[in-house]
PDB file of C-alpha atoms and ligand atoms in Angstrom:
ATOM      1  CA  UNK A   1      11.161  -3.495 -14.913  1.00  0.00           C
ATOM      2  CA  UNK A   2      10.551  -7.223 -14.463  1.00  0.00           C
ATOM      3  CA  UNK A   3       9.387  -7.927 -10.919  1.00  0.00           C
ATOM      4  CA  UNK A   4       7.657  -5.533  -8.488  1.00  0.00           C
ATOM      5  CA  UNK A   5       9.002  -6.576  -5.099  1.00  0.00           C
ATOM      6  CA  UNK A   6      10.484  -3.555  -3.325  1.00  0.00           C
ATOM      7  CA  UNK A   7       9.466   0.049  -4.001  1.00  0.00           C
ATOM      8  CA  UNK A   8      13.097   1.132  -3.582  1.00  0.00           C
ATOM      9  CA  UNK A   9      13.801  -0.491  -6.971  1.00  0.00           C
ATOM     10  CA  UNK A  10      11.741   2.209  -8.714  1.00  0.00           C
ATOM     11  CA  UNK A  11      13.527   5.238 -10.163  1.00  0.00           C
ATOM     12  CA  UNK A  12      11.765   8.623 -10.220  1.00  0.00           C
ATOM     13  CA  UNK A  13      11.426   8.184 -13.994  1.00  0.00           C
ATOM     14  CA  UNK A  14       9.601   4.826 -13.468  1.00  0.00           C
ATOM     15  CA  UNK A  15       7.196   6.495 -11.030  1.00  0.00           C
ATOM     16  CA  UNK A  16       6.597   9.380 -13.399  1.00  0.00           C
ATOM     17  CA  UNK A  17       5.859   6.951 -16.252  1.00  0.00           C
ATOM     18  CA  UNK A  18       3.400   4.918 -14.146  1.00  0.00           C
ATOM     19  CA  UNK A  19       1.573   8.027 -12.932  1.00  0.00           C
ATOM     20  CA  UNK A  20       1.281   9.349 -16.490  1.00  0.00           C
ATOM     21  CA  UNK A  21      -0.014   5.953 -17.635  1.00  0.00           C
ATOM     22  CA  UNK A  22      -2.481   6.019 -14.719  1.00  0.00           C
ATOM     23  CA  UNK A  23      -3.754   9.412 -15.933  1.00  0.00           C
ATOM     24  CA  UNK A  24      -4.321   7.789 -19.334  1.00  0.00           C
ATOM     25  CA  UNK A  25      -6.113   4.795 -17.779  1.00  0.00           C
ATOM     26  CA  UNK A  26      -8.443   7.148 -15.887  1.00  0.00           C
ATOM     27  CA  UNK A  27      -9.204   9.130 -19.035  1.00  0.00           C
ATOM     28  CA  UNK A  28      -9.646   6.311 -21.540  1.00  0.00           C
ATOM     29  CA  UNK A  29      -8.471   2.753 -20.892  1.00  0.00           C
ATOM     30  CA  UNK A  30      -7.865   0.560 -23.965  1.00  0.00           C
ATOM     31  CA  UNK A  31     -10.266  -2.376 -23.554  1.00  0.00           C
ATOM     32  CA  UNK A  32      -8.089  -4.925 -25.394  1.00  0.00           C
ATOM     33  CA  UNK A  33      -4.592  -3.862 -24.338  1.00  0.00           C
ATOM     34  CA  UNK A  34      -3.948  -7.166 -22.506  1.00  0.00           C
ATOM     35  CA  UNK A  35      -6.045  -9.481 -24.674  1.00  0.00           C
ATOM     36  CA  UNK A  36      -4.639 -13.019 -24.476  1.00  0.00           C
ATOM     37  CA  UNK A  37      -2.647 -12.317 -21.274  1.00  0.00           C
ATOM     38  CA  UNK A  38      -3.278 -14.205 -18.021  1.00  0.00           C
ATOM     39  CA  UNK A  39      -2.589 -12.996 -14.478  1.00  0.00           C
ATOM     40  CA  UNK A  40      -2.298 -15.575 -11.667  1.00  0.00           C
ATOM     41  CA  UNK A  41      -3.505 -14.194  -8.321  1.00  0.00           C
ATOM     42  CA  UNK A  42      -2.144 -16.151  -5.351  1.00  0.00           C
ATOM     43  CA  UNK A  43      -3.404 -14.761  -2.060  1.00  0.00           C
ATOM     44  CA  UNK A  44      -2.267 -16.609   1.084  1.00  0.00           C
ATOM     45  CA  UNK A  45      -3.692 -13.786   3.280  1.00  0.00           C
ATOM     46  CA  UNK A  46      -7.089 -12.008   3.171  1.00  0.00           C
ATOM     47  CA  UNK A  47      -7.592  -9.075   0.798  1.00  0.00           C
ATOM     48  CA  UNK A  48     -10.450  -7.063  -0.661  1.00  0.00           C
ATOM     49  CA  UNK A  49      -8.893  -4.083  -2.463  1.00  0.00           C
ATOM     50  CA  UNK A  50      -5.626  -5.500  -3.733  1.00  0.00           C
ATOM     51  CA  UNK A  51      -6.966  -8.772  -5.102  1.00  0.00           C
ATOM     52  CA  UNK A  52     -10.190  -7.419  -6.573  1.00  0.00           C
ATOM     53  CA  UNK A  53      -8.584  -4.307  -8.062  1.00  0.00           C
ATOM     54  CA  UNK A  54      -5.870  -6.423  -9.731  1.00  0.00           C
ATOM     55  CA  UNK A  55      -8.518  -8.790 -11.073  1.00  0.00           C
ATOM     56  CA  UNK A  56     -10.724  -5.921 -12.229  1.00  0.00           C
ATOM     57  CA  UNK A  57      -7.720  -4.168 -13.817  1.00  0.00           C
ATOM     58  CA  UNK A  58      -6.871  -7.287 -15.809  1.00  0.00           C
ATOM     59  CA  UNK A  59     -10.484  -7.773 -16.970  1.00  0.00           C
ATOM     60  CA  UNK A  60     -10.876  -4.096 -17.902  1.00  0.00           C
ATOM     61  CA  UNK A  61      -7.809  -4.373 -20.146  1.00  0.00           C
ATOM     62  CA  UNK A  62      -9.128  -7.490 -21.873  1.00  0.00           C
ATOM     63  CA  UNK A  63      -6.963 -10.020 -20.012  1.00  0.00           C
ATOM     64  CA  UNK A  64      -7.927 -12.992 -17.860  1.00  0.00           C
ATOM     65  CA  UNK A  65      -7.252 -14.065 -14.266  1.00  0.00           C
ATOM     66  CA  UNK A  66      -6.647 -17.458 -12.642  1.00  0.00           C
ATOM     67  CA  UNK A  67      -5.919 -18.061  -8.973  1.00  0.00           C
ATOM     68  CA  UNK A  68      -7.208 -18.503  -5.485  1.00  0.00           C
ATOM     69  CA  UNK A  69      -8.073 -16.112  -2.688  1.00  0.00           C
ATOM     70  CA  UNK A  70      -7.154 -18.569   0.066  1.00  0.00           C
ATOM     71  CA  UNK A  71      -4.041 -20.167  -1.359  1.00  0.00           C
ATOM     72  CA  UNK A  72      -2.864 -21.586   1.963  1.00  0.00           C
ATOM     73  CA  UNK A  73      -5.979 -23.776   2.123  1.00  0.00           C
ATOM     74  CA  UNK A  74      -7.097 -24.199  -1.499  1.00  0.00           C
ATOM     75  CA  UNK A  75      -3.759 -24.621  -3.281  1.00  0.00           C
ATOM     76  CA  UNK A  76      -1.320 -27.525  -2.914  1.00  0.00           C
ATOM     77  CA  UNK A  77       0.427 -25.519  -0.180  1.00  0.00           C
ATOM     78  CA  UNK A  78      -2.099 -27.325   2.041  1.00  0.00           C
ATOM     79  CA  UNK A  79      -0.426 -30.626   1.018  1.00  0.00           C
ATOM     80  CA  UNK A  80       3.034 -29.302   1.861  1.00  0.00           C
ATOM     81  CA  UNK A  81       4.163 -27.935  -1.521  1.00  0.00           C
ATOM     82  CA  UNK A  82       6.850 -25.284  -1.155  1.00  0.00           C
ATOM     83  CA  UNK A  83       6.221 -21.742  -2.335  1.00  0.00           C
ATOM     84  CA  UNK A  84       9.085 -22.158  -4.819  1.00  0.00           C
ATOM     85  CA  UNK A  85       7.556 -25.261  -6.436  1.00  0.00           C
ATOM     86  CA  UNK A  86       4.115 -23.619  -6.648  1.00  0.00           C
ATOM     87  CA  UNK A  87       5.614 -20.559  -8.353  1.00  0.00           C
ATOM     88  CA  UNK A  88       7.680 -22.648 -10.812  1.00  0.00           C
ATOM     89  CA  UNK A  89       4.475 -24.380 -11.896  1.00  0.00           C
ATOM     90  CA  UNK A  90       2.153 -21.342 -11.931  1.00  0.00           C
ATOM     91  CA  UNK A  91       4.665 -19.296 -13.912  1.00  0.00           C
ATOM     92  CA  UNK A  92       4.169 -21.811 -16.752  1.00  0.00           C
ATOM     93  CA  UNK A  93       0.409 -21.105 -16.714  1.00  0.00           C
ATOM     94  CA  UNK A  94       0.347 -17.297 -16.507  1.00  0.00           C
ATOM     95  CA  UNK A  95       2.078 -14.204 -17.902  1.00  0.00           C
ATOM     96  CA  UNK A  96       2.459 -12.601 -14.463  1.00  0.00           C
ATOM     97  CA  UNK A  97       1.873 -13.578 -10.830  1.00  0.00           C
ATOM     98  CA  UNK A  98       0.530 -11.330  -8.086  1.00  0.00           C
ATOM     99  CA  UNK A  99       1.184 -12.770  -4.638  1.00  0.00           C
ATOM    100  CA  UNK A 100       0.221 -11.898  -1.057  1.00  0.00           C
ATOM    101  CA  UNK A 101       1.873 -14.002   1.624  1.00  0.00           C
ATOM    102  CA  UNK A 102       2.285 -13.715   5.415  1.00  0.00           C
ATOM    103  CA  UNK A 103       6.107 -14.003   5.377  1.00  0.00           C
ATOM    104  CA  UNK A 104       8.368 -11.011   4.728  1.00  0.00           C
ATOM    105  CA  UNK A 105      10.681 -11.900   1.856  1.00  0.00           C
ATOM    106  CA  UNK A 106       8.259 -14.392   0.277  1.00  0.00           C
ATOM    107  CA  UNK A 107       7.692 -12.299  -2.879  1.00  0.00           C
ATOM    108  CA  UNK A 108      11.458 -12.092  -3.446  1.00  0.00           C
ATOM    109  CA  UNK A 109      11.672 -15.886  -3.028  1.00  0.00           C
ATOM    110  CA  UNK A 110       8.892 -16.256  -5.600  1.00  0.00           C
ATOM    111  CA  UNK A 111      10.617 -13.883  -8.035  1.00  0.00           C
ATOM    112  CA  UNK A 112      13.878 -15.844  -7.732  1.00  0.00           C
ATOM    113  CA  UNK A 113      12.260 -18.948  -9.302  1.00  0.00           C
ATOM    114  CA  UNK A 114       9.599 -17.399 -11.533  1.00  0.00           C
ATOM    115  CA  UNK A 115       9.836 -17.232 -15.295  1.00  0.00           C
ATOM    116  CA  UNK A 116       7.285 -14.392 -15.409  1.00  0.00           C
ATOM    117  CA  UNK A 117       6.988 -11.053 -13.549  1.00  0.00           C
ATOM    118  CA  UNK A 118       6.038 -11.356  -9.875  1.00  0.00           C
ATOM    119  CA  UNK A 119       4.129  -8.541  -8.186  1.00  0.00           C
ATOM    120  CA  UNK A 120       4.339  -8.292  -4.403  1.00  0.00           C
ATOM    121  CA  UNK A 121       0.824  -7.667  -3.088  1.00  0.00           C
ATOM    122  CA  UNK A 122       2.048  -7.608   0.535  1.00  0.00           C
ATOM    123  CA  UNK A 123       4.646  -9.883   2.174  1.00  0.00           C
ATOM    124  CA  UNK A 124       3.991 -10.008   5.898  1.00  0.00           C
ATOM    125  CA  UNK A 125       5.327  -6.896   7.626  1.00  0.00           C
ATOM    126  CA  UNK A 126       7.690  -6.377   4.671  1.00  0.00           C
ATOM    127  CA  UNK A 127       6.385  -4.245   1.820  1.00  0.00           C
ATOM    128  CA  UNK A 128       3.290  -3.479  -0.251  1.00  0.00           C
ATOM    129  CA  UNK A 129       4.782  -1.663  -3.249  1.00  0.00           C
ATOM    130  CA  UNK A 130       1.621  -1.341  -5.358  1.00  0.00           C
ATOM    131  CA  UNK A 131      -0.145   0.242  -2.359  1.00  0.00           C
ATOM    132  CA  UNK A 132       2.680   2.794  -2.207  1.00  0.00           C
ATOM    133  CA  UNK A 133       2.199   3.525  -5.901  1.00  0.00           C
ATOM    134  CA  UNK A 134      -1.504   4.195  -5.454  1.00  0.00           C
ATOM    135  CA  UNK A 135      -0.885   6.187  -2.267  1.00  0.00           C
ATOM    136  CA  UNK A 136       1.636   8.401  -4.032  1.00  0.00           C
ATOM    137  CA  UNK A 137      -0.655   8.783  -7.021  1.00  0.00           C
ATOM    138  CA  UNK A 138      -3.428   9.914  -4.645  1.00  0.00           C
ATOM    139  CA  UNK A 139      -1.157  12.565  -3.084  1.00  0.00           C
ATOM    140  CA  UNK A 140      -0.078  13.787  -6.537  1.00  0.00           C
ATOM    141  CA  UNK A 141      -3.632  13.825  -7.856  1.00  0.00           C
ATOM    142  CA  UNK A 142      -5.306  15.350  -4.783  1.00  0.00           C
ATOM    143  CA  UNK A 143      -2.666  17.881  -3.709  1.00  0.00           C
ATOM    144  CA  UNK A 144      -0.915  18.609  -7.026  1.00  0.00           C
ATOM    145  CA  UNK A 145       2.636  17.477  -6.208  1.00  0.00           C
ATOM    146  CA  UNK A 146       4.861  14.983  -4.392  1.00  0.00           C
ATOM    147  CA  UNK A 147       7.791  17.263  -3.504  1.00  0.00           C
ATOM    148  CA  UNK A 148       8.177  19.266  -0.295  1.00  0.00           C
ATOM    149  CA  UNK A 149       5.261  17.568   1.405  1.00  0.00           C
ATOM    150  CA  UNK A 150       4.479  17.643   5.121  1.00  0.00           C
ATOM    151  CA  UNK A 151       3.169  14.127   5.783  1.00  0.00           C
ATOM    152  CA  UNK A 152       2.014  12.529   9.052  1.00  0.00           C
ATOM    153  CA  UNK A 153       1.909   8.735   9.463  1.00  0.00           C
ATOM    154  CA  UNK A 154      -0.299   7.510  12.323  1.00  0.00           C
ATOM    155  CA  UNK A 155      -0.782   4.173  14.084  1.00  0.00           C
ATOM    156  CA  UNK A 156       1.069   0.881  13.866  1.00  0.00           C
ATOM    157  CA  UNK A 157       4.258   2.022  12.161  1.00  0.00           C
ATOM    158  CA  UNK A 158       6.189  -1.039  13.330  1.00  0.00           C
ATOM    159  CA  UNK A 159       4.083  -3.680  11.578  1.00  0.00           C
ATOM    160  CA  UNK A 160       2.430  -1.653   8.819  1.00  0.00           C
ATOM    161  CA  UNK A 161       3.888  -2.589   5.440  1.00  0.00           C
ATOM    162  CA  UNK A 162       2.033   0.223   3.665  1.00  0.00           C
ATOM    163  CA  UNK A 163       3.821   2.928   5.663  1.00  0.00           C
ATOM    164  CA  UNK A 164       7.190   1.258   5.076  1.00  0.00           C
ATOM    165  CA  UNK A 165       6.698   1.225   1.323  1.00  0.00           C
ATOM    166  CA  UNK A 166       5.199   4.720   1.167  1.00  0.00           C
ATOM    167  CA  UNK A 167       8.020   6.181   3.284  1.00  0.00           C
ATOM    168  CA  UNK A 168      10.589   4.629   0.943  1.00  0.00           C
ATOM    169  CA  UNK A 169       8.746   6.013  -2.078  1.00  0.00           C
ATOM    170  CA  UNK A 170       8.186   9.548  -0.753  1.00  0.00           C
ATOM    171  CA  UNK A 171      11.847   9.820   0.311  1.00  0.00           C
ATOM    172  CA  UNK A 172      12.733   9.848  -3.407  1.00  0.00           C
ATOM    173  CA  UNK A 173      11.167  13.323  -3.646  1.00  0.00           C
ATOM    174  CA  UNK A 174      12.846  16.518  -2.400  1.00  0.00           C
ATOM    175  CA  UNK A 175      11.926  18.134   0.911  1.00  0.00           C
ATOM    176  CA  UNK A 176       9.883  15.417   2.633  1.00  0.00           C
ATOM    177  CA  UNK A 177       8.925  16.473   6.191  1.00  0.00           C
ATOM    178  CA  UNK A 178       7.640  13.371   7.982  1.00  0.00           C
ATOM    179  CA  UNK A 179       5.898  13.231  11.361  1.00  0.00           C
ATOM    180  CA  UNK A 180       5.490   9.768  12.888  1.00  0.00           C
ATOM    181  CA  UNK A 181       2.689   9.373  15.441  1.00  0.00           C
ATOM    182  CA  UNK A 182       2.666   6.022  17.239  1.00  0.00           C
ATOM    183  CA  UNK A 183       2.972   4.448  20.675  1.00  0.00           C
ATOM    184  CA  UNK A 184       6.662   3.866  21.454  1.00  0.00           C
ATOM    185  CA  UNK A 185       6.111   0.102  21.226  1.00  0.00           C
ATOM    186  CA  UNK A 186       4.800   0.437  17.643  1.00  0.00           C
ATOM    187  CA  UNK A 187       7.356   2.963  16.391  1.00  0.00           C
ATOM    188  CA  UNK A 188       8.850   2.688  12.921  1.00  0.00           C
ATOM    189  CA  UNK A 189      11.901   0.413  12.821  1.00  0.00           C
ATOM    190  CA  UNK A 190      15.385   1.913  13.083  1.00  0.00           C
ATOM    191  CA  UNK A 191      16.371   0.300   9.756  1.00  0.00           C
ATOM    192  CA  UNK A 192      13.885   2.424   7.858  1.00  0.00           C
ATOM    193  CA  UNK A 193      14.497   5.536  10.016  1.00  0.00           C
ATOM    194  CA  UNK A 194      18.219   5.323   9.237  1.00  0.00           C
ATOM    195  CA  UNK A 195      17.441   4.936   5.538  1.00  0.00           C
ATOM    196  CA  UNK A 196      15.136   7.982   5.576  1.00  0.00           C
ATOM    197  CA  UNK A 197      17.663  10.120   7.478  1.00  0.00           C
ATOM    198  CA  UNK A 198      20.354   9.199   4.958  1.00  0.00           C
ATOM    199  CA  UNK A 199      18.004  10.410   2.235  1.00  0.00           C
ATOM    200  CA  UNK A 200      17.710  13.791   4.010  1.00  0.00           C
ATOM    201  CA  UNK A 201      14.127  13.367   5.224  1.00  0.00           C
ATOM    202  CA  UNK A 202      13.168  15.576   8.190  1.00  0.00           C
ATOM    203  CA  UNK A 203      11.662  13.257  10.821  1.00  0.00           C
ATOM    204  CA  UNK A 204       9.685  14.119  13.955  1.00  0.00           C
ATOM    205  CA  UNK A 205       8.505  11.316  16.257  1.00  0.00           C
ATOM    206  CA  UNK A 206       5.658  11.954  18.700  1.00  0.00           C
ATOM    207  CA  UNK A 207       2.869  10.156  20.574  1.00  0.00           C
ATOM    208  CA  UNK A 208       0.487  13.133  20.236  1.00  0.00           C
ATOM    209  CA  UNK A 209      -1.938  13.182  17.305  1.00  0.00           C
ATOM    210  CA  UNK A 210      -3.835  16.533  17.546  1.00  0.00           C
ATOM    211  CA  UNK A 211      -0.827  18.827  16.959  1.00  0.00           C
ATOM    212  CA  UNK A 212       0.417  16.685  14.073  1.00  0.00           C
ATOM    213  CA  UNK A 213      -3.039  16.756  12.437  1.00  0.00           C
ATOM    214  CA  UNK A 214      -3.152  20.569  12.470  1.00  0.00           C
ATOM    215  CA  UNK A 215       0.214  20.910  10.739  1.00  0.00           C
ATOM    216  CA  UNK A 216       0.036  18.196   8.075  1.00  0.00           C
ATOM    217  CA  UNK A 217      -0.787  18.431   4.388  1.00  0.00           C
ATOM    218  CA  UNK A 218      -1.322  14.662   4.294  1.00  0.00           C
ATOM    219  CA  UNK A 219      -2.404  12.526   7.255  1.00  0.00           C
ATOM    220  CA  UNK A 220      -1.947   8.805   6.564  1.00  0.00           C
ATOM    221  CA  UNK A 221      -3.855   6.856   9.208  1.00  0.00           C
ATOM    222  CA  UNK A 222      -3.271   3.107   9.626  1.00  0.00           C
ATOM    223  CA  UNK A 223      -4.910   0.173  11.361  1.00  0.00           C
ATOM    224  CA  UNK A 224      -3.287  -1.558  14.330  1.00  0.00           C
ATOM    225  CA  UNK A 225      -2.163  -4.769  12.588  1.00  0.00           C
ATOM    226  CA  UNK A 226      -3.958  -7.313  14.785  1.00  0.00           C
ATOM    227  CA  UNK A 227      -2.641 -10.281  12.780  1.00  0.00           C
ATOM    228  CA  UNK A 228       0.991  -9.385  13.625  1.00  0.00           C
ATOM    229  CA  UNK A 229       0.494  -9.433  17.444  1.00  0.00           C
ATOM    230  CA  UNK A 230       1.365 -12.499  19.527  1.00  0.00           C
ATOM    231  CA  UNK A 231      -1.999 -12.406  21.391  1.00  0.00           C
ATOM    232  CA  UNK A 232      -5.385 -10.662  21.482  1.00  0.00           C
ATOM    233  CA  UNK A 233      -4.418  -9.127  24.841  1.00  0.00           C
ATOM    234  CA  UNK A 234      -1.315  -7.492  23.319  1.00  0.00           C
ATOM    235  CA  UNK A 235      -3.389  -6.129  20.425  1.00  0.00           C
ATOM    236  CA  UNK A 236      -6.053  -4.710  22.774  1.00  0.00           C
ATOM    237  CA  UNK A 237      -3.392  -2.616  24.544  1.00  0.00           C
ATOM    238  CA  UNK A 238      -3.126  -0.500  21.375  1.00  0.00           C
ATOM    239  CA  UNK A 239      -6.521  -0.806  19.647  1.00  0.00           C
ATOM    240  CA  UNK A 240      -8.308   2.544  19.669  1.00  0.00           C
ATOM    241  CA  UNK A 241      -5.185   4.495  20.728  1.00  0.00           C
ATOM    242  CA  UNK A 242      -5.404   6.938  17.801  1.00  0.00           C
ATOM    243  CA  UNK A 243      -8.858   7.730  16.425  1.00  0.00           C
ATOM    244  CA  UNK A 244      -9.469  10.490  13.882  1.00  0.00           C
ATOM    245  CA  UNK A 245     -12.817  12.000  14.805  1.00  0.00           C
ATOM    246  CA  UNK A 246     -14.740  14.634  12.875  1.00  0.00           C
ATOM    247  CA  UNK A 247     -13.739  17.218  15.497  1.00  0.00           C
ATOM    248  CA  UNK A 248     -10.067  16.401  14.900  1.00  0.00           C
ATOM    249  CA  UNK A 249     -10.484  16.405  11.109  1.00  0.00           C
ATOM    250  CA  UNK A 250     -12.056  19.860  11.329  1.00  0.00           C
ATOM    251  CA  UNK A 251      -8.809  21.254  12.811  1.00  0.00           C
ATOM    252  CA  UNK A 252      -6.833  20.434   9.638  1.00  0.00           C
ATOM    253  CA  UNK A 253      -5.407  22.973   7.201  1.00  0.00           C
ATOM    254  CA  UNK A 254      -7.437  23.911   4.166  1.00  0.00           C
ATOM    255  CA  UNK A 255      -6.618  21.512   1.325  1.00  0.00           C
ATOM    256  CA  UNK A 256      -5.060  18.929   3.664  1.00  0.00           C
ATOM    257  CA  UNK A 257      -6.132  15.341   3.090  1.00  0.00           C
ATOM    258  CA  UNK A 258      -6.724  12.235   5.193  1.00  0.00           C
ATOM    259  CA  UNK A 259      -5.683   8.919   3.671  1.00  0.00           C
ATOM    260  CA  UNK A 260      -5.909   5.305   4.866  1.00  0.00           C
ATOM    261  CA  UNK A 261      -4.934   2.137   2.983  1.00  0.00           C
ATOM    262  CA  UNK A 262      -8.073   0.453   4.372  1.00  0.00           C
ATOM    263  CA  UNK A 263      -9.577  -1.690   5.777  1.00  0.00           C
ATOM    264  CA  UNK A 264     -10.334   0.550   8.772  1.00  0.00           C
ATOM    265  CA  UNK A 265     -11.515  -0.828  12.078  1.00  0.00           C
ATOM    266  CA  UNK A 266     -12.181   2.070  14.438  1.00  0.00           C
ATOM    267  CA  UNK A 267      -9.352   4.499  13.673  1.00  0.00           C
ATOM    268  CA  UNK A 268     -11.428   6.929  11.563  1.00  0.00           C
ATOM    269  CA  UNK A 269     -14.979   7.551  12.713  1.00  0.00           C
ATOM    270  CA  UNK A 270     -17.647   7.275   9.954  1.00  0.00           C
ATOM    271  CA  UNK A 271     -18.637  10.964  10.262  1.00  0.00           C
ATOM    272  CA  UNK A 272     -15.199  11.897   8.863  1.00  0.00           C
ATOM    273  CA  UNK A 273     -16.223  10.328   5.531  1.00  0.00           C
ATOM    274  CA  UNK A 274     -18.196  13.442   4.551  1.00  0.00           C
ATOM    275  CA  UNK A 275     -15.348  15.816   5.541  1.00  0.00           C
ATOM    276  CA  UNK A 276     -13.653  17.817   2.771  1.00  0.00           C
ATOM    277  CA  UNK A 277     -10.386  16.267   3.985  1.00  0.00           C
ATOM    278  CA  UNK A 278     -11.339  12.588   3.533  1.00  0.00           C
ATOM    279  CA  UNK A 279      -9.747  10.907   0.502  1.00  0.00           C
ATOM    280  CA  UNK A 280      -9.508   7.224   1.495  1.00  0.00           C
ATOM    281  CA  UNK A 281     -12.263   5.981  -0.787  1.00  0.00           C
ATOM    282  CA  UNK A 282     -10.860   7.948  -3.763  1.00  0.00           C
ATOM    283  CA  UNK A 283      -7.478   6.432  -2.828  1.00  0.00           C
ATOM    284  CA  UNK A 284      -8.928   2.892  -3.110  1.00  0.00           C
ATOM    285  CA  UNK A 285     -10.557   3.823  -6.440  1.00  0.00           C
ATOM    286  CA  UNK A 286      -7.269   5.141  -7.852  1.00  0.00           C
ATOM    287  CA  UNK A 287      -5.778   1.738  -6.953  1.00  0.00           C
ATOM    288  CA  UNK A 288      -7.653   0.171  -9.845  1.00  0.00           C
ATOM    289  CA  UNK A 289      -6.173   2.603 -12.386  1.00  0.00           C
ATOM    290  CA  UNK A 290      -2.667   2.452 -10.934  1.00  0.00           C
ATOM    291  CA  UNK A 291      -2.776  -1.357 -11.201  1.00  0.00           C
ATOM    292  CA  UNK A 292      -4.081  -1.123 -14.765  1.00  0.00           C
ATOM    293  CA  UNK A 293      -1.129   1.140 -15.561  1.00  0.00           C
ATOM    294  CA  UNK A 294       1.312  -1.241 -13.869  1.00  0.00           C
ATOM    295  CA  UNK A 295      -0.041  -4.345 -15.634  1.00  0.00           C
ATOM    296  CA  UNK A 296       0.069  -2.563 -18.975  1.00  0.00           C
ATOM    297  CA  UNK A 297       3.670  -1.540 -18.298  1.00  0.00           C
ATOM    298  CA  UNK A 298       4.694  -5.089 -17.339  1.00  0.00           C
ATOM    299  CA  UNK A 299       2.660  -7.013 -19.902  1.00  0.00           C
ATOM    300  CA  UNK A 300       1.523  -4.659 -22.640  1.00  0.00           C
TER     301      UNK A 300
HETATM  302  N1   CP B 401      -4.976  -1.801   1.362  1.00  0.00           N
HETATM  303  C1   CP B 401      -5.022  -3.138   1.195  1.00  0.00           C
HETATM  304  O1   CP B 401      -4.010  -3.808   0.958  1.00  0.00           O
HETATM  305  O2   CP B 401      -6.275  -3.669   1.304  1.00  0.00           O
HETATM  306  P1   CP B 401      -6.627  -5.209   1.201  1.00  0.00           P
HETATM  307  O3   CP B 401      -5.977  -5.907   2.369  1.00  0.00           O
HETATM  308  O4   CP B 401      -8.136  -5.276   1.251  1.00  0.00           O
HETATM  309  O5   CP B 401      -6.080  -5.727  -0.095  1.00  0.00           O
END
């Protein structure tokens, strides 16, 4: 594995190896495994979890990090440098590059000119493969398996890159039963629906959340992606459409879990945090160990 651009590139054996390595990182991470290695973090869009967990992962394994959290303003992109030229130069300074960029396809463009592994940390409405890895690890860790799962995705399924990547990943496992809850205008794209159907995934599309919550083993709530809407007025038409309240969470099956890639705005009320079903903060914590496992696999 050289670059991490599209989760579809991962075989089941790659996923299994990363999850086993993540188990090892959680149990006892080797503090000098990446000593002497440098990760360049280029973030052209805001991030809390992805950037800081990658940086923390590198430090915890004895490596170092260079980069900028506002690359559009604080790198030479502000002077008109192309992404390709920036990557050619940065790949001479670092052993791997993690990049978040507002344009779908940007990570693949970076990988095409990079001499070192490129990790896609979110390319517009494209993909977020390392989020899918940590999401899948959370399901495996918190429910015991990834096969035969009844999963409900909720919210902005048109613009959400985390649901795209996670759907691609979960479709690699047998017996996925997927319910998609969204307004019609924010439904999952036909390209990905066709892909999932070809893979034999059972798909149910609905605009009603309560019934889907009762049935699911995993509810994956998402934020309405404000930054992908043409105007505030368009965004406000959908904001607050699907809110998981404590009353709704209490209708879920025993052992069922609620996930969210975070950040949340208003789509899960704070009183759900203490529910037995809530797993979104554990999910963010696992992200650190999954990224340690990934960096060790790429660079170790
Ligand atoms: N889930 C996620 O990508 O969070 P950040 O935008 O904070 O990195």
